[in-house]
Tab-separated table of C-alpha atoms in Angstrom:
chain	number	residue	atom	x	y	z
D	1	MET	CA	-13.960	27.198	89.909
D	2	GLY	CA	-10.705	28.445	88.452
D	3	LYS	CA	-11.591	32.015	87.542
D	4	VAL	CA	-15.091	33.383	87.943
D	5	THR	CA	-14.885	35.617	84.884
D	6	GLY	CA	-12.610	33.367	82.820
D	7	PHE	CA	-15.298	32.320	80.339
D	8	MET	CA	-15.875	36.002	79.522
D	9	GLU	CA	-12.195	36.946	79.265
D	10	PHE	CA	-10.676	34.150	77.217
D	11	GLU	CA	-11.529	32.662	73.848
D	12	ARG	CA	-11.242	28.965	73.102
D	13	LEU	CA	-7.717	28.096	72.000
D	14	GLU	CA	-7.230	25.191	69.583
D	15	GLN	CA	-4.178	22.939	69.575
D	16	ALA	CA	-1.668	23.818	66.879
D	17	HIS	CA	-1.660	21.732	63.682
D	18	GLU	CA	1.294	21.239	61.398
D	19	PRO	CA	0.507	22.895	58.033
D	20	VAL	CA	-1.283	20.617	55.570
D	21	ALA	CA	1.504	20.770	52.980
D	22	GLN	CA	3.988	19.438	55.540
D	23	ARG	CA	1.942	16.807	57.332
D	24	LYS	CA	0.842	15.159	54.081
D	25	THR	CA	4.449	14.085	53.537
D	26	HIS	CA	4.693	11.777	56.574
D	27	PHE	CA	2.734	9.457	58.867
D	28	ARG	CA	3.726	11.027	62.187
D	29	GLU	CA	1.367	12.854	64.552
D	30	PHE	CA	0.979	16.522	63.609
D	31	ILE	CA	-0.946	18.091	66.517
D	32	THR	CA	0.988	19.976	69.214
D	33	PRO	CA	-0.470	19.839	72.745
D	34	LEU	CA	-1.197	23.072	74.593
D	35	SER	CA	1.625	24.411	76.727
D	36	GLN	CA	1.032	24.463	80.473
D	37	GLN	CA	0.348	28.197	80.376
D	38	GLU	CA	-2.080	27.818	77.463
D	39	ALA	CA	-3.862	24.971	79.229
D	40	LYS	CA	-4.131	27.043	82.406
D	41	GLN	CA	-5.772	29.862	80.473
D	42	GLN	CA	-8.182	27.460	78.797
D	43	ALA	CA	-9.019	25.841	82.149
D	44	ALA	CA	-9.914	29.316	83.426
D	45	ARG	CA	-12.871	29.291	80.995
D	46	CYS	CA	-14.598	26.448	82.867
D	47	MET	CA	-17.765	27.727	84.549
D	48	ASP	CA	-17.923	24.888	87.113
D	49	CYS	CA	-21.612	24.483	86.298
D	50	GLY	CA	-24.105	23.344	88.874
D	51	THR	CA	-25.052	20.584	86.459
D	52	PRO	CA	-21.910	19.540	84.555
D	53	PHE	CA	-23.290	18.159	81.307
D	54	CYS	CA	-19.702	17.522	80.177
D	55	THR	CA	-19.493	14.745	82.778
D	56	PHE	CA	-22.951	13.497	81.837
D	57	SER	CA	-22.098	13.435	78.126
D	58	CYS	CA	-18.820	11.530	78.573
D	59	PRO	CA	-19.249	7.724	78.610
D	60	LEU	CA	-16.381	7.546	81.123
D	61	HIS	CA	-17.959	10.357	83.169
D	62	ASN	CA	-14.656	12.227	83.344
D	63	VAL	CA	-14.997	14.991	85.933
D	64	ALA	CA	-13.781	17.830	83.752
D	65	PRO	CA	-14.683	20.710	86.122
D	66	GLU	CA	-12.461	19.209	88.820
D	67	PHE	CA	-9.370	18.701	86.674
D	68	ASN	CA	-9.922	22.039	84.932
D	69	ASP	CA	-9.822	23.774	88.327
D	70	LEU	CA	-6.645	21.891	89.276
D	71	VAL	CA	-4.948	22.847	86.011
D	72	TYR	CA	-5.889	26.500	86.537
D	73	ASN	CA	-4.354	26.336	90.013
D	74	GLU	CA	-1.304	24.551	88.554
D	75	ASP	CA	-1.730	21.403	90.627
D	76	TRP	CA	-0.848	19.193	87.647
D	77	GLU	CA	-0.142	15.999	89.557
D	78	LYS	CA	-3.521	16.022	91.278
D	79	ALA	CA	-5.178	16.874	87.951
D	80	TYR	CA	-3.587	13.709	86.549
D	81	LEU	CA	-4.862	11.652	89.503
D	82	VAL	CA	-8.394	12.970	88.987
D	83	LEU	CA	-8.277	12.302	85.239
D	84	SER	CA	-6.832	8.787	85.598
D	85	SER	CA	-9.422	7.881	88.245
D	86	THR	CA	-12.021	7.579	85.478
D	87	ASN	CA	-9.902	7.029	82.354
D	88	ASN	CA	-7.225	4.350	81.989
D	89	PHE	CA	-5.739	5.790	78.807
D	90	PRO	CA	-6.278	9.552	78.433
D	91	GLU	CA	-3.594	9.746	75.733
D	92	PHE	CA	-5.858	7.620	73.506
D	93	THR	CA	-9.108	9.491	74.073
D	94	SER	CA	-7.451	12.921	73.875
D	95	ARG	CA	-6.404	12.010	70.335
D	96	VAL	CA	-9.236	9.965	68.809
D	97	CYS	CA	-12.357	10.808	70.826
D	98	PRO	CA	-14.871	13.152	69.117
D	99	ALA	CA	-15.229	14.954	72.473
D	100	LEU	CA	-18.836	14.265	73.442
D	101	CYS	CA	-18.021	16.166	76.633
D	102	GLU	CA	-17.401	19.393	74.717
D	103	ASN	CA	-20.710	19.092	72.916
D	104	GLY	CA	-22.418	18.848	76.323
D	105	CYS	CA	-20.515	21.830	77.728
D	106	ILE	CA	-22.962	24.539	78.810
D	107	MET	CA	-20.827	27.188	77.116
D	108	ASN	CA	-21.422	25.341	73.860
D	109	TYR	CA	-25.036	26.486	74.071
D	110	THR	CA	-24.220	30.156	73.525
D	111	GLN	CA	-20.532	30.282	72.538
D	112	ARG	CA	-17.577	27.960	71.922
D	113	ALA	CA	-17.251	25.032	74.305
D	114	MET	CA	-14.480	24.379	76.797
D	115	GLY	CA	-11.444	22.693	75.225
D	116	VAL	CA	-11.776	19.652	77.477
D	117	LYS	CA	-10.017	17.348	75.023
D	118	SER	CA	-6.991	19.626	74.665
D	119	ILE	CA	-6.693	20.059	78.446
D	120	GLU	CA	-6.937	16.299	78.898
D	121	ARG	CA	-4.054	15.831	76.459
D	122	ALA	CA	-1.983	18.484	78.214
D	123	ILE	CA	-2.532	16.742	81.554
D	124	ILE	CA	-1.509	13.270	80.402
D	125	THR	CA	1.424	14.590	78.333
D	126	ASN	CA	2.749	16.406	81.397
D	127	ALA	CA	2.141	13.355	83.607
D	128	TRP	CA	4.253	11.120	81.372
D	129	ASN	CA	6.971	13.767	81.136
D	130	GLN	CA	7.075	14.112	84.929
D	131	GLY	CA	7.175	10.351	85.528
D	132	TRP	CA	3.868	10.248	87.392
D	133	VAL	CA	2.424	7.452	85.252
D	134	LYS	CA	3.728	4.298	86.880
D	135	PRO	CA	2.648	0.660	87.195
D	136	GLU	CA	0.064	0.151	89.945
D	137	PRO	CA	0.383	-3.507	90.975
D	138	PRO	CA	-2.127	-4.738	93.547
D	139	LYS	CA	-1.222	-4.822	97.220
D	140	GLU	CA	-2.738	-8.293	97.507
D	141	HIS	CA	-3.024	-11.010	94.863
D	142	LYS	CA	-6.124	-13.172	94.587
D	143	ASP	CA	-5.956	-16.860	93.737
D	144	LYS	CA	-8.329	-16.339	90.813
D	145	SER	CA	-7.525	-15.763	87.149
D	146	VAL	CA	-9.370	-14.070	84.284
D	147	ALA	CA	-8.914	-14.455	80.523
D	148	VAL	CA	-9.589	-11.433	78.335
D	149	VAL	CA	-10.054	-12.207	74.636
D	150	GLY	CA	-9.145	-9.149	72.575
D	151	SER	CA	-6.708	-6.329	73.283
D	152	GLY	CA	-8.519	-3.320	71.896
D	153	PRO	CA	-9.518	-0.438	74.188
D	154	SER	CA	-12.255	-2.410	75.945
D	155	GLY	CA	-10.048	-5.439	76.566
D	156	LEU	CA	-7.096	-3.354	77.755
D	157	ALA	CA	-9.214	-1.302	80.177
D	158	CYS	CA	-10.895	-4.407	81.563
D	159	ALA	CA	-7.587	-6.248	81.934
D	160	GLN	CA	-5.882	-3.350	83.703
D	161	GLN	CA	-8.745	-2.868	86.162
D	162	LEU	CA	-8.856	-6.577	87.009
D	163	ALA	CA	-5.065	-6.779	87.426
D	164	ARG	CA	-5.135	-3.848	89.830
D	165	MET	CA	-7.840	-5.665	91.814
D	166	GLY	CA	-5.411	-8.549	92.272
D	167	TYR	CA	-6.537	-11.049	89.618
D	168	ALA	CA	-4.105	-12.942	87.410
D	169	VAL	CA	-5.055	-11.665	83.960
D	170	THR	CA	-4.092	-13.118	80.591
D	171	VAL	CA	-5.007	-11.247	77.400
D	172	PHE	CA	-5.368	-13.253	74.188
D	173	GLU	CA	-4.891	-11.393	70.898
D	174	LYS	CA	-5.106	-12.851	67.385
D	175	ASN	CA	-2.705	-10.303	65.895
D	176	LYS	CA	1.042	-10.042	66.378
D	177	ARG	CA	0.963	-7.168	68.844
D	178	PRO	CA	-1.608	-5.896	71.374
D	179	GLY	CA	-3.821	-2.899	70.760
D	180	GLY	CA	-6.556	-4.134	68.437
D	181	LEU	CA	-7.830	-1.414	66.126
D	182	LEU	CA	-5.876	1.171	68.133
D	183	ARG	CA	-2.759	-0.374	66.607
D	184	TYR	CA	-3.889	-1.782	63.272
D	185	GLY	CA	-6.897	0.354	62.368
D	186	ILE	CA	-6.222	3.937	63.460
D	187	PRO	CA	-3.477	5.562	61.357
D	188	ASP	CA	-0.212	6.535	63.013
D	189	PHE	CA	-0.769	10.209	62.211
D	190	LYS	CA	-3.754	10.128	64.579
D	191	LEU	CA	-2.303	7.816	67.241
D	192	ASP	CA	1.414	7.087	67.544
D	193	LYS	CA	1.855	3.425	68.385
D	194	SER	CA	4.614	4.099	70.924
D	195	LEU	CA	1.788	5.339	73.170
D	196	ILE	CA	0.290	1.841	73.096
D	197	ASP	CA	3.657	0.193	73.689
D	198	ARG	CA	4.343	2.096	76.892
D	199	ARG	CA	0.875	1.270	78.247
D	200	ILE	CA	1.421	-2.418	77.439
D	201	ALA	CA	4.728	-2.222	79.335
D	202	GLN	CA	2.915	-0.634	82.279
D	203	MET	CA	0.283	-3.375	82.274
D	204	GLU	CA	2.907	-6.118	82.098
D	205	ASN	CA	4.553	-4.599	85.174
D	206	GLU	CA	1.141	-4.749	86.844
D	207	GLY	CA	1.005	-8.483	86.164
D	208	VAL	CA	-0.981	-8.714	82.914
D	209	GLN	CA	0.246	-11.389	80.492
D	210	PHE	CA	-0.254	-11.046	76.727
D	211	ARG	CA	-0.497	-14.018	74.382
D	212	CYS	CA	-0.500	-12.688	70.821
D	213	SER	CA	-0.959	-14.385	67.430
D	214	THR	CA	-3.462	-16.604	69.250
D	215	SER	CA	-7.069	-17.139	68.214
D	216	ILE	CA	-9.793	-18.775	70.234
D	217	GLY	CA	-11.794	-21.544	68.584
D	218	ILE	CA	-10.399	-21.397	65.053
D	219	LYS	CA	-7.200	-20.048	63.558
D	220	ASP	CA	-8.818	-18.567	60.433
D	221	HIS	CA	-11.401	-15.791	60.504
D	222	PRO	CA	-13.853	-14.673	57.791
D	223	HIS	CA	-12.677	-12.493	54.913
D	224	GLY	CA	-12.256	-8.855	55.862
D	225	ILE	CA	-11.095	-9.467	59.443
D	226	TRP	CA	-7.386	-8.775	59.954
D	227	ASN	CA	-5.800	-11.863	61.452
D	228	ASP	CA	-2.184	-12.829	62.203
D	229	SER	CA	-2.970	-15.978	64.172
D	230	GLU	CA	-0.307	-18.636	64.338
D	231	ARG	CA	-2.225	-20.900	66.684
D	232	ALA	CA	-5.716	-21.558	68.024
D	233	ILE	CA	-6.839	-22.489	71.517
D	234	ASP	CA	-10.095	-24.312	72.156
D	235	ALA	CA	-12.635	-22.283	74.097
D	236	SER	CA	-13.043	-25.165	76.548
D	237	GLU	CA	-9.447	-24.622	77.730
D	238	LEU	CA	-10.213	-21.068	78.801
D	239	LEU	CA	-13.423	-22.144	80.531
D	240	ARG	CA	-11.467	-24.834	82.363
D	241	ASP	CA	-8.392	-22.814	83.324
D	242	PHE	CA	-9.848	-19.409	84.221
D	243	SER	CA	-12.369	-18.235	86.805
D	244	ALA	CA	-13.984	-15.965	84.206
D	245	VAL	CA	-13.606	-15.128	80.507
D	246	VAL	CA	-14.224	-11.680	79.048
D	247	LEU	CA	-14.934	-11.384	75.333
D	248	ALA	CA	-13.738	-7.982	74.121
D	249	VAL	CA	-13.177	-8.860	70.475
D	250	GLY	CA	-14.718	-5.764	68.940
D	251	SER	CA	-17.065	-5.544	65.982
D	252	GLU	CA	-14.823	-6.489	63.079
D	253	THR	CA	-17.166	-8.007	60.486
D	254	PRO	CA	-17.296	-5.304	57.788
D	255	ARG	CA	-20.453	-4.313	55.967
D	256	ASP	CA	-20.075	-5.520	52.389
D	257	LEU	CA	-21.507	-4.169	49.146
D	258	GLN	CA	-22.836	-7.097	47.160
D	259	VAL	CA	-23.400	-5.630	43.748
D	260	LYS	CA	-22.272	-6.803	40.331
D	261	GLY	CA	-18.490	-6.777	39.957
D	262	ARG	CA	-17.740	-7.089	43.694
D	263	ASP	CA	-15.110	-9.790	43.020
D	264	LEU	CA	-12.973	-7.531	40.807
D	265	LYS	CA	-9.368	-6.851	41.765
D	266	GLY	CA	-8.730	-3.499	43.444
D	267	ILE	CA	-11.759	-3.559	45.779
D	268	HIS	CA	-10.832	-3.838	49.454
D	269	PHE	CA	-12.374	-3.446	52.872
D	270	ALA	CA	-10.959	-0.521	54.840
D	271	LEU	CA	-9.436	-2.920	57.356
D	272	GLU	CA	-7.636	-4.766	54.618
D	273	TYR	CA	-6.083	-1.461	53.569
D	274	LEU	CA	-5.341	0.520	56.746
D	275	PRO	CA	-3.368	-2.149	58.679
D	276	VAL	CA	-0.913	-2.544	55.788
D	277	GLN	CA	0.329	1.031	56.128
D	278	ASN	CA	0.558	0.726	59.905
D	279	LYS	CA	2.614	-2.430	59.449
D	280	HIS	CA	4.788	-0.612	56.912
D	281	ASN	CA	5.466	2.082	59.509
D	282	ALA	CA	6.301	-0.529	62.167
D	283	SER	CA	8.488	-2.586	59.776
D	284	GLU	CA	6.171	-5.577	60.228
D	285	THR	CA	5.561	-8.153	57.517
D	286	PHE	CA	2.281	-8.512	55.609
D	287	ASP	CA	0.922	-10.726	52.851
D	288	GLU	CA	-0.362	-8.213	50.288
D	289	ASP	CA	0.677	-4.613	49.796
D	290	ILE	CA	-2.231	-2.282	49.045
D	291	SER	CA	-1.202	1.230	48.067
D	292	ALA	CA	-3.053	4.243	46.714
D	293	LYS	CA	0.047	5.662	45.025
D	294	ASP	CA	-0.841	7.131	41.605
D	295	ARG	CA	-4.362	5.685	41.832
D	296	LYS	CA	-7.806	7.198	41.536
D	297	VAL	CA	-9.267	6.209	44.901
D	298	LEU	CA	-12.963	5.902	45.685
D	299	ILE	CA	-13.906	5.556	49.369
D	300	ILE	CA	-17.450	4.323	49.935
D	301	GLY	CA	-18.514	5.431	53.404
D	302	GLY	CA	-18.525	8.858	55.019
D	303	GLY	CA	-17.547	8.042	58.611
D	304	ASP	CA	-14.312	8.080	60.609
D	305	THR	CA	-12.951	4.933	58.963
D	306	GLY	CA	-13.456	6.459	55.530
D	307	SER	CA	-11.704	9.605	56.723
D	308	ASP	CA	-8.755	7.500	57.922
D	309	CYS	CA	-8.586	5.893	54.484
D	310	LEU	CA	-8.601	9.347	52.883
D	311	GLY	CA	-5.710	10.658	54.991
D	312	THR	CA	-3.716	7.503	54.327
D	313	ALA	CA	-4.354	7.591	50.565
D	314	ILE	CA	-3.263	11.227	50.353
D	315	ARG	CA	-0.006	10.429	52.146
D	316	GLN	CA	0.616	7.473	49.859
D	317	GLY	CA	0.432	9.760	46.827
D	318	ALA	CA	-3.017	9.066	45.375
D	319	GLU	CA	-3.754	10.850	42.117
D	320	LYS	CA	-7.323	11.616	43.207
D	321	VAL	CA	-9.540	10.719	46.174
D	322	LEU	CA	-13.329	10.845	46.334
D	323	GLN	CA	-15.316	9.896	49.442
D	324	ILE	CA	-19.014	9.183	48.938
D	325	ASP	CA	-21.825	8.527	51.390
D	326	LEU	CA	-25.235	6.934	51.037
D	327	GLY	CA	-26.767	9.478	53.398
D	328	PRO	CA	-27.643	13.090	52.629
D	329	ARG	CA	-25.194	15.922	53.224
D	330	PRO	CA	-25.572	16.986	56.881
D	331	PRO	CA	-26.531	20.584	57.630
D	332	GLU	CA	-23.709	23.020	58.382
D	333	SER	CA	-25.466	24.339	61.492
D	334	TYR	CA	-28.213	23.230	63.861
D	335	ASP	CA	-30.662	24.594	66.393
D	336	LYS	CA	-28.929	24.107	69.736
D	337	SER	CA	-32.163	24.775	71.606
D	338	MET	CA	-33.569	21.591	70.061
D	339	VAL	CA	-30.481	19.343	70.319
D	340	TRP	CA	-28.093	20.389	73.093
D	341	PRO	CA	-26.592	18.620	75.050
D	342	ASN	CA	-27.067	15.653	72.727
D	343	TRP	CA	-24.725	14.928	69.815
D	344	PRO	CA	-25.933	16.830	66.745
D	345	ASN	CA	-26.174	15.721	63.147
D	346	VAL	CA	-24.023	18.404	61.554
D	347	LEU	CA	-21.410	18.562	58.813
D	348	ARG	CA	-17.946	17.927	60.229
D	349	THR	CA	-14.602	18.158	58.472
D	350	SER	CA	-11.859	15.901	59.808
D	351	THR	CA	-8.181	16.783	59.679
D	352	SER	CA	-7.823	14.255	56.842
D	353	GLN	CA	-10.603	15.920	54.862
D	354	GLU	CA	-8.808	19.243	55.323
D	355	GLU	CA	-5.831	17.756	53.493
D	356	GLY	CA	-7.549	17.166	50.171
D	357	GLY	CA	-9.918	14.886	48.344
D	358	GLU	CA	-13.570	15.481	47.616
D	359	ARG	CA	-16.822	14.462	49.295
D	360	ASP	CA	-20.211	13.720	47.811
D	361	TYR	CA	-23.489	12.611	49.375
D	362	ALA	CA	-26.743	10.761	48.671
D	363	ILE	CA	-25.108	8.320	46.278
D	364	SER	CA	-25.846	4.616	45.895
D	365	THR	CA	-23.410	2.252	44.170
D	366	LYS	CA	-25.116	0.055	41.578
D	367	GLU	CA	-22.237	-1.817	39.937
D	368	PHE	CA	-18.445	-2.121	39.871
D	369	LEU	CA	-17.047	-1.716	36.377
D	370	SER	CA	-14.223	-3.872	35.038
D	371	ASP	CA	-11.295	-3.238	32.739
D	372	ASP	CA	-9.930	-5.837	30.312
D	373	GLU	CA	-7.750	-7.453	32.979
D	374	GLY	CA	-10.442	-8.053	35.592
D	375	ARG	CA	-9.552	-5.028	37.683
D	376	VAL	CA	-11.964	-2.352	38.822
D	377	ARG	CA	-11.969	0.784	36.664
D	378	GLY	CA	-14.878	2.563	38.290
D	379	VAL	CA	-18.421	2.284	39.577
D	380	LYS	CA	-21.874	2.926	38.222
D	381	ALA	CA	-23.798	5.015	40.728
D	382	VAL	CA	-27.135	6.769	41.119
D	383	ARG	CA	-28.181	9.826	43.086
D	384	LEU	CA	-30.770	9.556	45.854
D	385	GLU	CA	-33.560	11.692	47.220
D	386	TRP	CA	-33.957	11.431	50.988
D	387	MET	CA	-37.317	11.917	52.679
D	388	LYS	CA	-38.718	11.737	56.197
D	389	ASP	CA	-41.835	9.702	56.857
D	390	PRO	CA	-44.388	12.154	58.351
D	391	VAL	CA	-45.844	9.449	60.633
D	392	THR	CA	-42.827	7.471	61.892
D	393	GLY	CA	-40.167	10.142	61.396
D	394	ARG	CA	-37.898	7.573	59.779
D	395	ARG	CA	-35.734	8.622	56.867
D	396	THR	CA	-36.175	6.813	53.585
D	397	PHE	CA	-34.771	7.356	50.129
D	398	LYS	CA	-35.576	6.696	46.519
D	399	GLU	CA	-33.434	6.800	43.410
D	400	ILE	CA	-33.703	9.945	41.331
D	401	PRO	CA	-34.806	8.984	37.802
D	402	ASP	CA	-32.201	9.365	35.046
D	403	SER	CA	-29.468	10.270	37.554
D	404	GLU	CA	-27.107	7.359	36.906
D	405	PHE	CA	-23.461	8.279	36.350
D	406	GLU	CA	-20.015	6.690	36.475
D	407	ILE	CA	-17.120	7.384	38.816
D	408	GLU	CA	-13.668	6.532	37.523
D	409	SER	CA	-11.582	4.631	40.074
D	410	ASP	CA	-8.909	1.934	40.073
D	411	LEU	CA	-8.869	1.459	43.870
D	412	VAL	CA	-12.126	1.174	45.811
D	413	LEU	CA	-12.143	1.080	49.616
D	414	LEU	CA	-15.278	-0.090	51.428
D	415	ALA	CA	-15.635	1.842	54.692
D	416	MET	CA	-19.334	1.393	55.411
D	417	GLY	CA	-19.083	0.359	59.027
D	418	PHE	CA	-19.074	-2.941	60.879
D	419	LEU	CA	-21.894	-5.377	61.547
D	420	HIS	CA	-20.921	-7.592	64.485
D	421	PRO	CA	-18.022	-9.504	66.052
D	422	SER	CA	-16.356	-12.438	64.314
D	423	SER	CA	-18.986	-15.182	64.401
D	424	PRO	CA	-16.518	-18.060	64.977
D	425	VAL	CA	-15.484	-16.548	68.318
D	426	MET	CA	-19.089	-16.316	69.511
D	427	ASP	CA	-19.770	-19.827	68.223
D	428	ALA	CA	-16.673	-21.253	69.916
D	429	PHE	CA	-18.090	-20.325	73.324
D	430	GLY	CA	-21.726	-20.924	72.413
D	431	VAL	CA	-22.623	-17.318	73.197
D	432	GLN	CA	-26.110	-16.261	72.185
D	433	THR	CA	-26.254	-13.228	69.933
D	434	ASP	CA	-28.921	-10.628	69.334
D	435	MET	CA	-30.617	-9.782	66.031
D	436	ARG	CA	-27.529	-7.835	64.905
D	437	GLY	CA	-25.089	-10.636	65.731
D	438	ASN	CA	-23.660	-9.017	68.871
D	439	ALA	CA	-23.123	-10.911	72.109
D	440	GLN	CA	-26.348	-10.833	74.087
D	441	ALA	CA	-25.575	-9.339	77.501
D	442	ALA	CA	-27.136	-6.622	79.624
D	443	TYR	CA	-25.405	-3.339	80.436
D	444	GLU	CA	-26.845	-2.920	83.928
D	445	GLY	CA	-28.313	-4.981	86.735
D	446	GLU	CA	-27.269	-8.199	88.432
D	447	ASP	CA	-26.410	-9.868	85.137
D	448	ALA	CA	-24.514	-6.937	83.649
D	449	PHE	CA	-22.140	-8.037	80.869
D	450	ARG	CA	-22.902	-11.732	81.482
D	451	THR	CA	-23.657	-13.883	78.474
D	452	ASN	CA	-25.779	-17.049	78.496
D	453	VAL	CA	-22.602	-19.096	79.078
D	454	PRO	CA	-21.547	-19.377	82.737
D	455	LYS	CA	-18.321	-17.466	83.491
D	456	VAL	CA	-18.333	-15.733	80.074
D	457	PHE	CA	-18.757	-11.951	79.898
D	458	ALA	CA	-18.850	-9.599	76.898
D	459	ALA	CA	-17.863	-5.927	76.714
D	460	GLY	CA	-17.253	-3.214	74.180
D	461	ASP	CA	-18.223	-3.252	70.530
D	462	CYS	CA	-18.836	-7.018	70.485
D	463	ARG	CA	-21.673	-6.402	72.947
D	464	ARG	CA	-23.070	-3.000	71.972
D	465	GLY	CA	-22.090	-2.811	68.290
D	466	GLN	CA	-19.530	-0.570	66.615
D	467	SER	CA	-18.965	2.623	68.541
D	468	LEU	CA	-16.261	4.907	69.946
D	469	VAL	CA	-12.995	4.198	71.762
D	470	VAL	CA	-14.270	6.128	74.773
D	471	ARG	CA	-17.378	3.927	74.995
D	472	ALA	CA	-15.235	0.797	74.692
D	473	LEU	CA	-13.078	1.981	77.595
D	474	ALA	CA	-16.158	2.660	79.704
D	475	GLU	CA	-17.555	-0.793	78.976
D	476	GLY	CA	-14.243	-2.470	79.798
D	477	ARG	CA	-14.081	-0.741	83.177
D	478	ARG	CA	-17.674	-1.588	84.046
D	479	CYS	CA	-17.234	-5.172	82.903
D	480	ALA	CA	-14.240	-5.520	85.226
D	481	GLU	CA	-16.494	-4.493	88.113
D	482	ALA	CA	-19.066	-7.095	87.068
D	483	VAL	CA	-16.434	-9.832	86.845
D	484	ASP	CA	-15.064	-8.918	90.265
D	485	LYS	CA	-18.536	-9.039	91.774
D	486	PHE	CA	-19.185	-12.397	90.077
D	487	ILE	CA	-15.983	-13.985	91.382
D	488	SER	CA	-15.726	-12.414	94.834
D	489	GLY	CA	-19.413	-12.077	95.575
D	490	GLU	CA	-18.999	-8.459	96.580
D	491	GLN	CA	-18.366	-5.118	94.900
D	492	ASN	CA	-14.952	-3.484	95.250
């Protein structure tokens, strides 16, 4: 424990943000990590609880009390070793994770939680600056190879773990560069892509090979799935040439809104819109430019993807941005005695929502309205009343009579979540899927992460459904253990 009375002496210190007026003018990151002295003071707040719910709440089970104590005692290199022992890419999670660990912090029950996320970012920033983050090639190489399909967080974590175990790992990615939605979905102002590039370089020096612009099964994917494939490889080739195949293709099939007028021009899935700006920033080519400049933007969907669309639209110079959600407005506070340490349903305001735009709740879209040229000019919507079933506890809604209204918009972005992985990939391998369309594979037990197809494993969002980067990393690491046990017959 860093300082016995630290939690009583020091207040939580947030990372500095560039002022809204400035950060809206560019697509660069705008959060400044804590200095070493600031991080030391924050680490002093850690109570080193007998039952560390921060570790329990984190899908990676990061041991925050241990690295907090090391930061307080200024042993930064060992703090990095402790952090990296459970997390392959702390620079990703310390930027885009919602910090489930902080919600589970015992201090969060009565006061403000430990700034675990900010300390994590300070540790990894210092580690890179000091040159401690280096390739870790295996001491011995096995004569077995593994194919990883997909280079998002789950695929990257799985590939790195397997390479460090000594396997020859090849990662197949349908887009031009590795990273999955880390690169093409998350805006640059939340995650600078140079952070991905240096991790890819590290992994290549550990022996991982990347084959990009390559699809498995078919070259073309369904509408709404970003795809830069130039070639396709038959699934049978991977089954023939590799000792195991890991499917880590994410959950990319977007939820659509099939109402009248859906085929009008100016209506796009979020992942048709967001990758274009990221490609702009990276000077990459793209087929169709989609910009919010001088447009009245309507974002349908109140989650993180919708928030990313909002921040991007503001930076592009949108005239107006409105984000609507089918669900009711969450409460601004909650009873911690009833919820803690679980994740609460509470109103949150993202950094993008701080920058402008409006939000509205309990709205259902009934129809897209057309102008004379076949382009969307707005939507017809209706307000909803949400209720809880007294028997089942399930929430239901009904339309409020005479509450229909119109929302003017000439660019509509659908950000309502994702349903399941690309079906052609699952079909190419003959992988059985569950009722939601995800790869059917257990999370624990002897058959953990194994699909019905011999040698084929599934991890991340394509197995569990859309979720968080931190959960994808955890699944990738655990899947690597399962693959190793499958091939070697023993657990490393």
